[in-house]
Coordinates of C-alpha atoms in Angstrom, one line a residue:
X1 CA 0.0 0.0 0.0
X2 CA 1.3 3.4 -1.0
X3 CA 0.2 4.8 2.5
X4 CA 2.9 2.6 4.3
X5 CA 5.4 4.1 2.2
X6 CA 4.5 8.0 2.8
X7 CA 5.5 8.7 6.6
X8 CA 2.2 9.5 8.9
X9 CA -0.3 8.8 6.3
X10 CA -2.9 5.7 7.2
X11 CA -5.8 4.5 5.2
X12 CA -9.3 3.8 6.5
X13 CA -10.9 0.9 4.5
X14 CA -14.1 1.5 3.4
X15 CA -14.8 -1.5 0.4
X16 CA -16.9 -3.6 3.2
X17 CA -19.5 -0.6 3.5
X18 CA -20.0 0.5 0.0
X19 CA -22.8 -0.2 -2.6
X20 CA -22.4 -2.0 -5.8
X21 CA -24.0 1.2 -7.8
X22 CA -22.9 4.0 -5.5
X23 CA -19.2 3.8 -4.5
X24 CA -19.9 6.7 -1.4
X25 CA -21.2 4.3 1.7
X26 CA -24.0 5.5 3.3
X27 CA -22.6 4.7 6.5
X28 CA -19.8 7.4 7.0
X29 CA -19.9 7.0 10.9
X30 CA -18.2 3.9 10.4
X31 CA -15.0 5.3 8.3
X32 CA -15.4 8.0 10.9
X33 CA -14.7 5.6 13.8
X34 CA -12.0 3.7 12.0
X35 CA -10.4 7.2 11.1
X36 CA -10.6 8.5 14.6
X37 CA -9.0 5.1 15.8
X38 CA -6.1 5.9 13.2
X39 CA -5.4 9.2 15.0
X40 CA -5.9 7.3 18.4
X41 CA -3.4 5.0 17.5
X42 CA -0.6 7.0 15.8
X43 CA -1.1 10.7 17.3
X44 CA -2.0 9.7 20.5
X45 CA -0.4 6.1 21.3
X46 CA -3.6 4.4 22.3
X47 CA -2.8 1.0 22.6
X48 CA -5.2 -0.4 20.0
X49 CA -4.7 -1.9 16.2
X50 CA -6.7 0.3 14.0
X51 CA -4.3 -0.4 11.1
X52 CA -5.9 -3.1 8.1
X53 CA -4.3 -6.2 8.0
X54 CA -1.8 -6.6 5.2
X55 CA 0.0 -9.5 3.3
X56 CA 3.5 -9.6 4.6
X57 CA 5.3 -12.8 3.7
X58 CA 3.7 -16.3 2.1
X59 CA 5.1 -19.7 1.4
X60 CA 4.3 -22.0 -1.2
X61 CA 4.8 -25.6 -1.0
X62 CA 3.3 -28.9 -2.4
X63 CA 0.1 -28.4 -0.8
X64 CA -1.1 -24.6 -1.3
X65 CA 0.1 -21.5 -0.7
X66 CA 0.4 -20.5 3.2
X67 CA 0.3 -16.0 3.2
X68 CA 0.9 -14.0 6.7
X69 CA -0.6 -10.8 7.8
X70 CA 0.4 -8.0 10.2
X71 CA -1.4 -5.7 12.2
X72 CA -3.5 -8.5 13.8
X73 CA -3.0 -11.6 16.1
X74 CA -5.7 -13.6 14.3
X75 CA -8.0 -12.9 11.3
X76 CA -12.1 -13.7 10.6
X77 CA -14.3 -13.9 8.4
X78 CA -16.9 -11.2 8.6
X79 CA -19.8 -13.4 7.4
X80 CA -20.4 -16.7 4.9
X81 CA -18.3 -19.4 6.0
X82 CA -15.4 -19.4 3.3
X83 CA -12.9 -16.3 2.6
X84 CA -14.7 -14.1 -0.7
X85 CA -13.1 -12.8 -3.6
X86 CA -9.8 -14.4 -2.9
X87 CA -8.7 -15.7 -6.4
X88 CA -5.5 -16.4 -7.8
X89 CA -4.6 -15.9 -11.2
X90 CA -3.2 -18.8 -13.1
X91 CA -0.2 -20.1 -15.3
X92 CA -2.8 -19.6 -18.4
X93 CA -3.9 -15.7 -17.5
X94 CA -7.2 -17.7 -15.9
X95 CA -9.0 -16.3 -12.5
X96 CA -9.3 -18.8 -10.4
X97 CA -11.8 -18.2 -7.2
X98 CA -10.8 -19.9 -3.9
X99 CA -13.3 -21.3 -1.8
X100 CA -11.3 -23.5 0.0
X101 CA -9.0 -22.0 2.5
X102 CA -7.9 -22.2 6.1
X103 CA -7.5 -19.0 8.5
X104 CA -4.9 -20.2 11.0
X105 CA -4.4 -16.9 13.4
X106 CA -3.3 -14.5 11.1
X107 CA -2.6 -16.6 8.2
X108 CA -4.7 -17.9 5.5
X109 CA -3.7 -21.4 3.8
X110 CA -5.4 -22.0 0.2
X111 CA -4.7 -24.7 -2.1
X112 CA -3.1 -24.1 -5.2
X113 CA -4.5 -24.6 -8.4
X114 CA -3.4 -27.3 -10.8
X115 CA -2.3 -25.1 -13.8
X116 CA -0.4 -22.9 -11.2
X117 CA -0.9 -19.8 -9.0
X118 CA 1.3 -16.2 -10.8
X119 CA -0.6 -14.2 -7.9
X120 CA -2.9 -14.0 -5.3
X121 CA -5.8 -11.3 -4.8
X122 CA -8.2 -10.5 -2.8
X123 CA -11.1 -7.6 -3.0
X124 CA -10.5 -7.4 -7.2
X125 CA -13.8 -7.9 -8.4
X126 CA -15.7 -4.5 -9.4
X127 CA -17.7 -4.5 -6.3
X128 CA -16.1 -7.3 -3.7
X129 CA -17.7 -8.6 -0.9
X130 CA -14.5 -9.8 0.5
X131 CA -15.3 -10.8 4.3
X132 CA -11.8 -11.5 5.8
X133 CA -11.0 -9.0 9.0
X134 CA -9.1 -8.8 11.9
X135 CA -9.6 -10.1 15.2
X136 CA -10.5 -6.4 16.0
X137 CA -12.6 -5.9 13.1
X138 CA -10.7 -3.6 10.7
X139 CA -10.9 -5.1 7.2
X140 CA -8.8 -6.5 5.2
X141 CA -7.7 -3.9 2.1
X142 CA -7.1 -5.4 -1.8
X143 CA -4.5 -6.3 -2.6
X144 CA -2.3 -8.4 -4.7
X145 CA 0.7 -10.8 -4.7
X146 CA 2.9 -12.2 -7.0
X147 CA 4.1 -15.6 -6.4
X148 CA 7.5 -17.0 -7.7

């Protein structure tokens, strides 16, 4: 994310509140809140974790494809009872949704498709309904990874 490279600028997620024909949520005193729990964190050292969970590091292996996030101890799935718009992108250029994946604290396993995973992302479709958050409820942001 661009903000964690610009020193003292955070980001408020707000994908989670939107609508699918109107991209200003009608719900601002939830970006409010998260926004004041930026500033609570960073201006005034409240010990909280207002920052959105990111993709740090991942592993692949045999079996799937193992990713870690920061800025939480454990993540959760919002609703449904499997991680939303979480695709990879194949070997061929193909989209492959995920519907089978693990959260294990503040990683999330999938398994890797047959033809091959070239990256990982989550929140990509035009209006996501991506569901994974953090154990204090801040929301996962898009994002994308490439796998070697």
């Amino acid at each position: 994310l661009l903000a964690a490279k610009i020193p003292n600028v955070y980001m408020a997620i707000s994908s989670d509140v939107g609508n699918p024909t109107d991209v200003h949520p009608l719900d601002k005193e939830i970006i409010g809140k998260r926004l004041a729990n930026l500033v609570k964190q960073h201006s005034y050292n409240y010990a909280i974790q207002a920052n959105s969970p990111t993709p740090i590091s991942y592993v692949k292996d045999n079996d799937g494809i193992t990713i870690v996030f920061n800025n939480c101890q454990e993540l959760k799935l919002a609703n449904s009872h499997y991680i939303k718009d979480l695709a990879v992108i194949d070997s061929l250029g193909n989209r492959v949704l995920i519907t089978d994946s693990e959260i294990l604290k503040n990683k999330v396993r999938i398994k890797e498709p047959e033809t091959g995973a070239r990256y990982l992302q989550y929140g990509y479709t035009s209006f996501t309904d991506g569901n994974l958050v953090s154990d204090t409820a801040v929301p996962v942001s898009t994002f994308t990874l490439k796998l070697y």
